Short mmCIF file of N, CA, C and O in Angstrom, two decimals:
data_model
loop_
_atom_site.label_atom_id
_atom_site.label_comp_id
_atom_site.label_asym_id
_atom_site.label_seq_id
_atom_site.Cartn_x
_atom_site.Cartn_y
_atom_site.Cartn_z
N UNK A 68 39.62 45.63 -52.44
CA UNK A 68 38.67 45.47 -53.50
C UNK A 68 39.22 46.36 -54.72
O UNK A 68 39.91 47.16 -54.48
N UNK A 69 38.89 45.90 -55.80
CA UNK A 69 39.32 46.57 -57.15
C UNK A 69 38.22 46.46 -58.27
O UNK A 69 37.54 45.51 -58.24
N UNK A 70 38.10 47.50 -59.12
CA UNK A 70 37.24 47.43 -59.99
C UNK A 70 37.86 46.40 -61.21
O UNK A 70 39.15 46.15 -61.31
N UNK A 71 36.97 45.51 -61.71
CA UNK A 71 37.64 44.58 -62.90
C UNK A 71 37.59 45.32 -64.03
O UNK A 71 36.86 46.20 -64.43
N UNK A 72 38.71 44.89 -64.92
CA UNK A 72 38.76 45.39 -66.34
C UNK A 72 37.44 44.97 -67.09
O UNK A 72 37.03 43.74 -66.75
N UNK A 73 37.29 45.42 -68.27
CA UNK A 73 35.84 45.05 -68.95
C UNK A 73 36.18 43.53 -69.38
O UNK A 73 35.23 42.87 -69.17
N UNK A 74 37.32 43.34 -69.89
CA UNK A 74 37.59 41.96 -70.33
C UNK A 74 37.36 40.92 -69.05
O UNK A 74 36.94 39.88 -69.36
N UNK A 75 37.91 41.11 -67.79
CA UNK A 75 37.68 40.35 -66.85
C UNK A 75 36.03 40.26 -66.52
O UNK A 75 35.66 39.14 -66.38
N UNK A 76 35.25 41.26 -66.56
CA UNK A 76 33.91 41.22 -66.44
C UNK A 76 33.23 40.44 -67.58
O UNK A 76 32.39 39.59 -67.09
N UNK A 77 33.46 40.67 -68.80
CA UNK A 77 33.19 40.00 -69.77
C UNK A 77 33.35 38.23 -69.83
O UNK A 77 32.54 37.48 -69.93
N UNK A 78 34.54 38.03 -69.20
CA UNK A 78 35.21 36.69 -69.08
C UNK A 78 33.98 36.18 -67.98
O UNK A 78 33.65 34.71 -68.01
N UNK A 79 33.67 36.81 -66.77
CA UNK A 79 32.88 36.21 -65.77
C UNK A 79 31.54 35.93 -66.34
O UNK A 79 30.92 35.02 -65.99
N UNK A 80 30.96 37.06 -67.16
CA UNK A 80 29.60 36.79 -67.79
C UNK A 80 29.59 35.63 -68.62
O UNK A 80 28.63 34.49 -68.77
N UNK A 81 30.86 35.07 -69.58
CA UNK A 81 31.04 34.02 -70.24
C UNK A 81 31.02 32.70 -69.36
O UNK A 81 30.36 31.94 -69.80
N UNK A 82 31.61 32.70 -68.39
CA UNK A 82 31.86 31.56 -67.46
C UNK A 82 30.63 31.20 -66.35
O UNK A 82 30.36 30.00 -66.62
N UNK A 83 30.00 32.12 -66.04
CA UNK A 83 28.86 31.73 -65.28
C UNK A 83 27.65 31.41 -65.77
O UNK A 83 27.55 31.66 -67.25
N UNK A 84 26.70 30.53 -65.27
CA UNK A 84 25.69 30.00 -66.03
C UNK A 84 24.30 30.63 -65.23
O UNK A 84 23.21 30.56 -66.09
N UNK A 85 24.31 30.87 -63.91
CA UNK A 85 23.09 31.43 -63.32
C UNK A 85 23.47 32.83 -63.09
O UNK A 85 24.71 33.30 -62.26
N UNK A 86 22.49 33.85 -63.40
CA UNK A 86 22.66 35.28 -62.98
C UNK A 86 21.47 35.67 -62.24
O UNK A 86 20.55 34.92 -62.30
N UNK A 87 21.48 36.78 -61.84
CA UNK A 87 20.21 37.51 -61.34
C UNK A 87 19.92 38.55 -62.21
O UNK A 87 20.47 39.70 -62.49
N UNK A 88 18.51 38.37 -62.67
CA UNK A 88 18.08 39.55 -63.74
C UNK A 88 17.32 40.46 -62.88
O UNK A 88 16.62 40.15 -62.08
N UNK A 89 17.76 41.70 -63.07
CA UNK A 89 17.02 42.73 -62.18
C UNK A 89 16.23 43.78 -63.34
O UNK A 89 16.52 44.00 -64.21
N UNK A 90 15.22 43.87 -62.78
CA UNK A 90 14.12 44.69 -63.51
C UNK A 90 13.23 45.68 -62.37
O UNK A 90 13.39 45.60 -61.25
N UNK A 91 12.17 46.16 -63.00
CA UNK A 91 11.33 46.92 -62.27
C UNK A 91 9.74 46.55 -62.50
O UNK A 91 9.58 46.49 -63.23
N UNK A 92 9.13 46.07 -61.13
CA UNK A 92 7.80 45.75 -61.11
C UNK A 92 7.05 46.70 -60.23
O UNK A 92 7.39 46.98 -59.09
N UNK A 93 6.04 47.44 -60.88
CA UNK A 93 5.39 48.37 -60.08
C UNK A 93 6.26 49.52 -59.18
O UNK A 93 5.96 49.72 -58.21
N UNK A 94 7.31 49.87 -59.97
CA UNK A 94 8.21 50.99 -59.34
C UNK A 94 9.09 50.54 -58.58
O UNK A 94 9.91 51.14 -57.96
N UNK A 95 9.27 49.30 -58.07
CA UNK A 95 10.02 48.65 -57.40
C UNK A 95 11.34 47.65 -58.02
O UNK A 95 10.57 47.09 -58.87
N UNK A 96 12.20 47.54 -57.31
CA UNK A 96 13.33 46.68 -58.03
C UNK A 96 12.90 45.23 -57.82
O UNK A 96 12.04 44.73 -56.80
N UNK A 97 13.13 44.29 -58.95
CA UNK A 97 12.69 42.96 -58.82
C UNK A 97 13.78 42.26 -59.36
O UNK A 97 14.29 42.42 -60.39
N UNK A 98 14.22 41.29 -58.52
CA UNK A 98 15.49 40.17 -58.86
C UNK A 98 15.13 38.89 -58.80
O UNK A 98 14.63 38.48 -57.86
N UNK A 99 15.22 38.22 -59.90
CA UNK A 99 15.02 36.77 -60.02
C UNK A 99 16.42 35.91 -60.67
O UNK A 99 16.82 36.38 -61.60
N UNK A 100 16.52 34.85 -60.15
CA UNK A 100 17.67 34.03 -60.79
C UNK A 100 17.31 33.45 -62.11
O UNK A 100 16.15 33.17 -62.38
N UNK A 101 18.21 33.42 -63.20
CA UNK A 101 18.07 32.89 -64.35
C UNK A 101 19.27 31.97 -64.75
O UNK A 101 20.23 32.62 -64.71
N UNK A 102 18.88 31.18 -65.89
CA UNK A 102 19.94 30.65 -66.54
C UNK A 102 20.06 31.32 -67.75
O UNK A 102 18.93 31.97 -68.30
N UNK A 103 21.16 31.60 -68.38
CA UNK A 103 21.48 32.56 -69.30
C UNK A 103 22.50 32.19 -70.22
O UNK A 103 23.39 31.34 -69.83
N UNK A 104 22.56 32.69 -71.54
CA UNK A 104 23.83 32.54 -72.16
C UNK A 104 24.19 34.08 -72.64
O UNK A 104 23.39 34.80 -73.17
N UNK A 105 25.67 34.08 -72.45
CA UNK A 105 26.22 35.56 -72.94
C UNK A 105 26.90 35.30 -74.47
O UNK A 105 27.68 34.55 -74.46
N UNK A 106 26.19 35.93 -75.42
CA UNK A 106 26.86 35.60 -76.59
C UNK A 106 26.91 36.91 -77.65
O UNK A 106 25.51 37.40 -77.78
N UNK A 107 27.80 37.25 -78.31
CA UNK A 107 27.75 38.52 -79.27
C UNK A 107 27.10 39.60 -78.71
O UNK A 107 26.41 40.28 -79.24
N UNK A 108 27.46 40.09 -77.38
CA UNK A 108 27.15 41.16 -76.92
C UNK A 108 25.59 41.18 -76.33
O UNK A 108 25.25 42.39 -76.12
N UNK A 109 25.10 40.12 -76.09
CA UNK A 109 23.70 39.98 -75.59
C UNK A 109 23.70 38.89 -74.56
O UNK A 109 24.39 37.79 -74.61
N UNK A 110 22.70 38.97 -73.77
CA UNK A 110 22.38 38.10 -72.69
C UNK A 110 20.90 37.38 -73.13
O UNK A 110 19.98 38.07 -73.33
N UNK A 111 21.16 35.98 -73.29
CA UNK A 111 19.95 35.33 -74.00
C UNK A 111 19.30 34.57 -72.85
O UNK A 111 19.88 33.88 -72.19
N UNK A 112 17.80 34.63 -72.85
CA UNK A 112 17.30 33.90 -71.70
C UNK A 112 15.82 33.25 -72.41
O UNK A 112 15.14 34.12 -73.18
N UNK A 113 15.43 32.13 -71.90
CA UNK A 113 14.08 31.91 -72.15
C UNK A 113 13.39 31.62 -70.95
O UNK A 113 13.69 31.51 -69.93
N UNK A 114 11.79 31.91 -71.15
CA UNK A 114 11.08 32.05 -70.11
C UNK A 114 9.68 31.49 -70.45
O UNK A 114 9.34 31.61 -71.67
N UNK A 115 8.75 31.42 -69.55
CA UNK A 115 7.40 31.48 -69.70
C UNK A 115 6.71 32.82 -69.44
O UNK A 115 7.39 33.38 -68.71
N UNK A 116 5.43 32.98 -69.68
CA UNK A 116 4.91 34.37 -69.31
C UNK A 116 4.89 34.23 -67.69
O UNK A 116 4.72 33.45 -67.00
N UNK A 117 5.21 35.55 -67.22
CA UNK A 117 5.06 35.87 -65.67
C UNK A 117 5.50 37.17 -65.39
O UNK A 117 5.47 38.07 -66.27
N UNK A 118 5.62 37.29 -64.27
CA UNK A 118 6.13 38.81 -63.78
C UNK A 118 7.27 39.39 -64.37
O UNK A 118 7.31 40.49 -64.48
N UNK A 119 8.55 38.47 -64.39
CA UNK A 119 9.64 39.27 -65.03
C UNK A 119 9.39 39.75 -66.48
O UNK A 119 9.75 40.75 -66.91
N UNK A 120 8.39 38.99 -67.29
CA UNK A 120 8.41 39.32 -68.54
C UNK A 120 7.28 40.56 -68.81
O UNK A 120 7.61 41.23 -69.65
N UNK A 121 6.13 40.52 -67.84
CA UNK A 121 5.57 41.62 -67.83
C UNK A 121 6.23 42.87 -67.30
O UNK A 121 6.12 44.01 -68.13
N UNK A 122 7.28 42.61 -66.51
CA UNK A 122 8.13 44.00 -65.98
C UNK A 122 8.85 44.46 -67.13
O UNK A 122 9.03 45.66 -67.31
N UNK A 123 9.57 43.38 -67.75
CA UNK A 123 10.55 43.86 -69.03
C UNK A 123 9.60 44.54 -70.31
O UNK A 123 10.30 45.47 -70.79
N UNK A 124 8.70 44.00 -70.40
CA UNK A 124 7.79 44.54 -71.39
C UNK A 124 7.15 45.91 -71.02
O UNK A 124 7.38 46.81 -72.06
N UNK A 125 7.04 46.39 -69.78
CA UNK A 125 6.54 47.71 -69.37
C UNK A 125 7.88 48.66 -69.20
O UNK A 125 7.73 49.80 -69.56
N UNK A 126 9.11 48.13 -68.80
CA UNK A 126 10.15 48.84 -68.52
C UNK A 126 11.26 48.00 -69.04
O UNK A 126 12.08 47.45 -68.46
N UNK A 127 11.79 48.25 -70.24
CA UNK A 127 12.79 47.60 -70.86
C UNK A 127 14.19 47.60 -70.54
O UNK A 127 15.09 46.70 -70.71
N UNK A 128 14.54 48.55 -69.59
CA UNK A 128 15.88 48.79 -68.97
C UNK A 128 15.95 47.47 -67.98
O UNK A 128 15.22 47.31 -67.05
N UNK A 129 17.22 46.77 -68.12
CA UNK A 129 17.33 45.69 -67.13
C UNK A 129 18.97 45.56 -66.88
O UNK A 129 19.80 46.20 -67.62
N UNK A 130 19.03 44.49 -66.00
CA UNK A 130 20.48 44.27 -65.85
C UNK A 130 20.74 42.71 -65.28
O UNK A 130 19.60 42.14 -64.87
N UNK A 131 21.71 42.33 -65.57
CA UNK A 131 22.09 40.80 -65.04
C UNK A 131 23.25 40.93 -64.25
O UNK A 131 24.33 41.29 -64.65
N UNK A 132 23.22 40.36 -63.05
CA UNK A 132 24.49 40.22 -62.12
C UNK A 132 24.94 38.71 -62.06
O UNK A 132 24.12 37.89 -61.86
N UNK A 133 26.20 38.49 -62.08
CA UNK A 133 26.82 37.29 -61.85
C UNK A 133 28.09 37.51 -60.86
O UNK A 133 28.44 38.64 -60.81
N UNK A 134 28.40 36.42 -60.33
CA UNK A 134 29.39 36.36 -59.50
C UNK A 134 30.15 34.90 -59.50
O UNK A 134 29.55 33.93 -59.73
N UNK A 135 31.38 34.92 -58.76
CA UNK A 135 32.18 33.80 -58.57
C UNK A 135 32.76 34.00 -57.11
O UNK A 135 33.41 34.99 -57.04
N UNK A 136 32.31 33.14 -56.13
CA UNK A 136 32.62 33.44 -54.80
C UNK A 136 33.44 32.13 -54.41
O UNK A 136 32.89 31.00 -54.21
N UNK A 137 34.66 32.34 -54.23
CA UNK A 137 35.54 31.25 -53.62
C UNK A 137 35.53 31.14 -52.11
O UNK A 137 35.44 30.21 -51.51
N UNK A 138 35.50 32.35 -51.50
CA UNK A 138 35.25 32.59 -49.96
C UNK A 138 35.14 33.96 -49.84
O UNK A 138 35.09 35.05 -50.52
N UNK A 139 35.11 34.30 -48.35
CA UNK A 139 34.80 35.85 -48.01
C UNK A 139 35.73 36.73 -48.52
O UNK A 139 35.39 37.88 -48.88
N UNK A 140 37.01 36.51 -49.01
CA UNK A 140 37.92 37.27 -49.22
C UNK A 140 38.73 37.04 -50.78
O UNK A 140 39.43 37.75 -51.27
N UNK A 141 37.92 36.30 -51.56
CA UNK A 141 38.19 35.88 -52.90
C UNK A 141 37.07 35.66 -53.77
O UNK A 141 36.36 34.80 -53.76
N UNK A 142 36.56 36.92 -54.32
CA UNK A 142 35.19 36.85 -55.10
C UNK A 142 35.45 38.10 -56.19
O UNK A 142 36.39 38.65 -56.36
N UNK A 143 34.39 37.66 -57.33
CA UNK A 143 34.43 38.69 -58.44
C UNK A 143 32.98 38.89 -58.63
O UNK A 143 32.06 37.73 -58.69
N UNK A 144 32.53 39.94 -59.10
CA UNK A 144 31.01 40.22 -59.65
C UNK A 144 31.01 41.07 -60.63
O UNK A 144 31.76 42.06 -61.05
N UNK A 145 30.10 40.89 -61.62
CA UNK A 145 29.94 41.75 -62.80
C UNK A 145 28.31 41.93 -63.14
O UNK A 145 27.59 41.06 -62.86
N UNK A 146 28.22 43.01 -63.61
CA UNK A 146 26.87 43.54 -63.94
C UNK A 146 26.74 43.91 -65.32
O UNK A 146 27.62 44.76 -65.71
N UNK A 147 26.11 43.44 -66.09
CA UNK A 147 25.65 43.84 -67.56
C UNK A 147 24.27 44.67 -67.57
O UNK A 147 23.40 43.96 -67.04
N UNK A 148 24.54 45.73 -68.18
CA UNK A 148 23.18 46.67 -68.29
C UNK A 148 22.91 46.64 -69.72
O UNK A 148 23.75 46.60 -70.67
N UNK A 149 21.54 46.64 -70.00
CA UNK A 149 20.91 46.95 -71.30
C UNK A 149 19.50 46.88 -71.47
O UNK A 149 18.75 46.99 -70.33
N UNK A 150 19.09 46.68 -72.68
CA UNK A 150 17.72 46.81 -73.00
C UNK A 150 17.12 45.63 -73.27
O UNK A 150 17.71 44.62 -74.28
N UNK A 151 15.82 45.39 -72.96
CA UNK A 151 15.10 43.89 -73.24
C UNK A 151 14.51 44.19 -74.62
O UNK A 151 14.35 45.05 -75.13
N UNK A 152 14.67 42.87 -75.46
CA UNK A 152 14.17 42.66 -76.72
C UNK A 152 13.83 41.29 -76.78
O UNK A 152 14.67 40.32 -76.70
N UNK A 153 12.37 41.27 -77.14
CA UNK A 153 12.06 39.78 -77.53
C UNK A 153 12.43 39.35 -78.88
O UNK A 153 12.65 39.99 -79.78
N UNK A 154 12.79 38.05 -78.95
CA UNK A 154 13.45 37.39 -80.30
C UNK A 154 12.11 36.70 -80.87
O UNK A 154 11.46 35.66 -80.34
N UNK A 155 11.57 37.49 -81.85
CA UNK A 155 10.41 36.69 -82.23
C UNK A 155 10.53 35.95 -83.68
O UNK A 155 9.77 35.16 -84.19
N UNK A 156 11.62 36.08 -84.45
CA UNK A 156 12.01 35.56 -85.73
C UNK A 156 12.00 34.10 -85.34
O UNK A 156 13.13 33.71 -84.58
N UNK A 157 10.98 33.20 -85.86
CA UNK A 157 11.29 31.66 -85.69
C UNK A 157 12.78 31.21 -85.92
O UNK A 157 13.28 30.49 -84.98
N UNK A 158 13.42 31.48 -87.02
CA UNK A 158 14.83 30.87 -87.09
C UNK A 158 15.70 31.29 -85.87
O UNK A 158 16.57 30.65 -85.57
N UNK A 159 15.60 32.54 -85.79
CA UNK A 159 16.53 33.13 -84.63
C UNK A 159 16.32 32.68 -83.48
O UNK A 159 17.08 32.20 -82.56
N UNK A 160 14.97 32.47 -82.92
CA UNK A 160 14.62 31.65 -81.63
C UNK A 160 15.33 30.41 -81.63
O UNK A 160 15.64 29.90 -80.89
N UNK A 161 14.91 29.67 -82.67
CA UNK A 161 15.32 28.20 -82.64
C UNK A 161 17.00 28.19 -82.57
O UNK A 161 17.44 27.36 -81.63
N UNK A 162 17.75 29.11 -83.17
CA UNK A 162 19.09 29.11 -83.14
C UNK A 162 19.44 29.42 -81.54
O UNK A 162 20.29 28.80 -81.15
N UNK A 163 18.87 30.45 -80.96
CA UNK A 163 19.07 30.96 -79.53
C UNK A 163 18.86 29.59 -78.58
O UNK A 163 19.67 29.24 -77.75
N UNK A 164 17.67 28.94 -78.93
CA UNK A 164 17.28 27.92 -77.86
C UNK A 164 18.26 26.77 -78.21
O UNK A 164 18.50 26.11 -77.33
N UNK A 165 18.80 26.37 -79.53
CA UNK A 165 19.87 25.48 -79.65
C UNK A 165 21.00 25.57 -78.92
O UNK A 165 21.62 24.86 -78.23
N UNK A 166 21.61 26.99 -78.90
CA UNK A 166 22.70 27.39 -78.18
C UNK A 166 22.40 27.25 -76.49
O UNK A 166 23.30 26.80 -75.80
N UNK A 167 21.29 27.67 -76.17
CA UNK A 167 20.87 27.38 -74.78
C UNK A 167 21.01 25.93 -74.29
O UNK A 167 21.47 25.67 -73.35
N UNK A 168 20.43 24.95 -75.37
CA UNK A 168 20.39 23.62 -74.93
C UNK A 168 22.03 23.21 -74.83
O UNK A 168 22.17 22.26 -74.09
N UNK A 169 22.90 23.70 -75.76
CA UNK A 169 24.04 23.15 -75.66
C UNK A 169 24.88 23.51 -74.38
O UNK A 169 25.77 22.94 -73.87
N UNK A 170 24.32 24.56 -74.00
CA UNK A 170 25.03 25.27 -72.74
C UNK A 170 24.54 24.82 -71.53
O UNK A 170 25.22 24.78 -70.56
N UNK A 171 23.20 24.33 -71.40
CA UNK A 171 22.70 23.70 -70.58
C UNK A 171 22.13 22.26 -70.85
O UNK A 171 20.86 22.25 -71.04
N UNK A 172 22.81 21.28 -70.89
CA UNK A 172 22.20 20.22 -71.50
C UNK A 172 21.42 19.36 -70.45
O UNK A 172 20.65 18.34 -70.94
N UNK A 173 21.17 19.76 -69.16
CA UNK A 173 20.30 19.19 -68.32
C UNK A 173 19.25 19.85 -68.01
O UNK A 173 18.75 20.27 -66.84
N UNK A 174 18.48 20.35 -68.76
CA UNK A 174 17.32 21.18 -68.80
C UNK A 174 16.10 20.31 -68.17
O UNK A 174 16.10 18.97 -68.28
N UNK A 175 14.92 20.91 -67.53
CA UNK A 175 14.04 20.32 -67.21
C UNK A 175 13.21 19.76 -68.21
O UNK A 175 13.42 20.31 -69.21
N UNK A 176 12.29 18.97 -67.96
CA UNK A 176 11.54 18.57 -69.10
C UNK A 176 10.63 19.63 -69.77
O UNK A 176 10.49 19.64 -70.99
N UNK A 177 9.89 20.63 -68.92
CA UNK A 177 9.46 21.79 -69.60
C UNK A 177 10.36 22.62 -70.40
O UNK A 177 9.91 22.79 -71.55
N UNK A 178 11.71 22.80 -70.02
CA UNK A 178 12.40 23.60 -70.82
C UNK A 178 12.82 22.66 -72.05
O UNK A 178 12.95 23.25 -73.28
N UNK A 179 13.08 21.30 -72.16
CA UNK A 179 13.47 20.77 -73.08
C UNK A 179 12.26 20.69 -74.16
O UNK A 179 12.62 20.74 -75.40
N UNK A 180 11.10 20.56 -73.53
CA UNK A 180 9.84 20.80 -74.62
C UNK A 180 9.88 22.25 -75.35
O UNK A 180 9.63 22.26 -76.43
N UNK A 181 10.17 23.18 -74.77
CA UNK A 181 10.36 24.48 -75.13
C UNK A 181 11.44 24.75 -76.36
O UNK A 181 11.12 25.10 -77.35
N UNK A 182 12.58 23.96 -76.08
CA UNK A 182 13.59 23.97 -77.03
C UNK A 182 13.15 22.88 -78.32
O UNK A 182 13.45 23.59 -79.38
N UNK A 183 12.54 22.02 -78.13
CA UNK A 183 12.12 21.13 -79.26
C UNK A 183 10.89 22.03 -80.02
O UNK A 183 10.80 21.80 -81.21
N UNK A 184 10.20 22.81 -79.38
CA UNK A 184 8.90 23.40 -80.16
C UNK A 184 8.99 24.76 -79.79
O UNK A 184 8.46 25.64 -78.93
N UNK A 185 10.03 25.58 -80.57
CA UNK A 185 10.44 27.01 -80.63
C UNK A 185 9.19 27.69 -80.75
O UNK A 185 9.10 28.95 -80.37
N UNK A 186 8.13 27.34 -81.31
CA UNK A 186 7.06 27.93 -81.81
C UNK A 186 5.86 27.99 -80.74
O UNK A 186 4.72 28.18 -80.98
N UNK A 187 6.06 27.23 -79.72
CA UNK A 187 5.11 26.89 -78.72
C UNK A 187 4.51 28.40 -78.23
O UNK A 187 5.50 29.17 -78.07
N UNK A 188 3.20 28.49 -78.19
CA UNK A 188 2.70 30.02 -77.60
C UNK A 188 3.26 30.54 -76.57
O UNK A 188 3.33 31.94 -76.35
N UNK A 189 3.38 29.70 -75.51
CA UNK A 189 3.77 30.29 -74.10
C UNK A 189 5.34 30.49 -74.04
O UNK A 189 5.68 31.15 -73.32
N UNK A 190 6.05 30.04 -74.88
CA UNK A 190 7.64 30.01 -74.90
C UNK A 190 8.04 31.42 -75.37
O UNK A 190 7.73 31.97 -76.53
N UNK A 191 8.83 32.17 -74.47
CA UNK A 191 9.43 33.45 -74.79
C UNK A 191 10.85 33.33 -74.95
O UNK A 191 11.41 32.74 -73.67
N UNK A 192 11.54 33.69 -75.88
CA UNK A 192 12.91 33.97 -75.93
C UNK A 192 13.22 35.55 -75.82
O UNK A 192 12.57 36.22 -76.71
N UNK A 193 14.25 35.99 -75.22
CA UNK A 193 14.57 37.28 -75.07
C UNK A 193 15.87 37.70 -74.89
O UNK A 193 16.71 36.61 -74.56
N UNK A 194 16.38 38.78 -75.18
CA UNK A 194 17.79 39.15 -75.01
C UNK A 194 17.81 40.54 -74.26
O UNK A 194 16.98 41.18 -74.53
N UNK A 195 19.14 40.53 -73.52
CA UNK A 195 19.31 41.95 -72.96
C UNK A 195 20.37 42.44 -73.78
O UNK A 195 21.52 41.73 -73.92
N UNK A 196 20.36 43.29 -74.73
CA UNK A 196 21.41 43.98 -75.69
C UNK A 196 22.46 44.81 -74.48
O UNK A 196 21.82 45.85 -74.16
N UNK A 197 23.55 44.26 -74.34
CA UNK A 197 24.11 44.69 -73.36
C UNK A 197 24.95 45.92 -73.79
O UNK A 197 25.59 46.23 -74.86
N UNK A 198 24.81 47.07 -73.27
CA UNK A 198 25.50 48.24 -73.70
C UNK A 198 26.53 48.86 -72.60
O UNK A 198 27.34 49.73 -72.76
N UNK A 199 26.79 48.21 -71.31
CA UNK A 199 27.57 48.54 -70.35
C UNK A 199 27.89 47.44 -69.39
O UNK A 199 26.77 46.86 -69.04
N UNK A 200 28.98 47.34 -69.26
CA UNK A 200 29.43 46.17 -68.01
C UNK A 200 30.29 46.77 -67.12
O UNK A 200 31.25 47.42 -67.32
N UNK A 201 30.11 46.41 -65.84
CA UNK A 201 30.92 46.90 -64.82
C UNK A 201 31.26 45.54 -63.74
O UNK A 201 30.61 44.63 -63.90
N UNK A 202 32.14 45.72 -63.05
CA UNK A 202 32.68 44.51 -62.06
C UNK A 202 33.57 44.93 -60.97
O UNK A 202 34.32 46.11 -61.05
N UNK A 203 33.60 44.26 -59.97
CA UNK A 203 34.42 44.21 -58.95
C UNK A 203 34.92 43.06 -58.39
O UNK A 203 34.37 41.90 -58.76
N UNK A 204 35.87 43.06 -57.57
CA UNK A 204 36.58 41.94 -57.07
C UNK A 204 37.53 41.94 -55.85
O UNK A 204 37.86 43.31 -55.68
N UNK A 205 37.78 41.02 -55.21
CA UNK A 205 38.63 40.83 -54.13
C UNK A 205 39.43 39.69 -54.05
O UNK A 205 38.81 38.73 -54.52
N UNK A 206 40.75 39.83 -53.76
CA UNK A 206 41.50 38.67 -53.58
C UNK A 206 42.47 38.46 -54.68
O UNK A 206 42.62 39.20 -55.71
#
């Protein structure tokens, strides 16, 4: 095993489409899979209200972990750490949603509706402002 260079970890974050968002719920770790976009030093995610959003609002420190696994002896993993921030400016929200749609053209009907109506009251766009990235790999 070896530590990834920061450039390698960033490349993995750019390459992957599904990550695991880590946050804290009632003092315990909570991890959920998310589709995301890594752009300009931040990880962008859209969601509907629920447990992860409540957790992030209460404790804004979070991480996103991604990996690429070819087999048991050939894999890479990266973790990006940062602070949660909701994107509230309508033009910024729409811009991010458009980038997410371009990155994920096969969204579910609910997600597609969220993209079309960025001002939908239940739709939440947020970012994790990344301040540290680590990574490990083997093979």
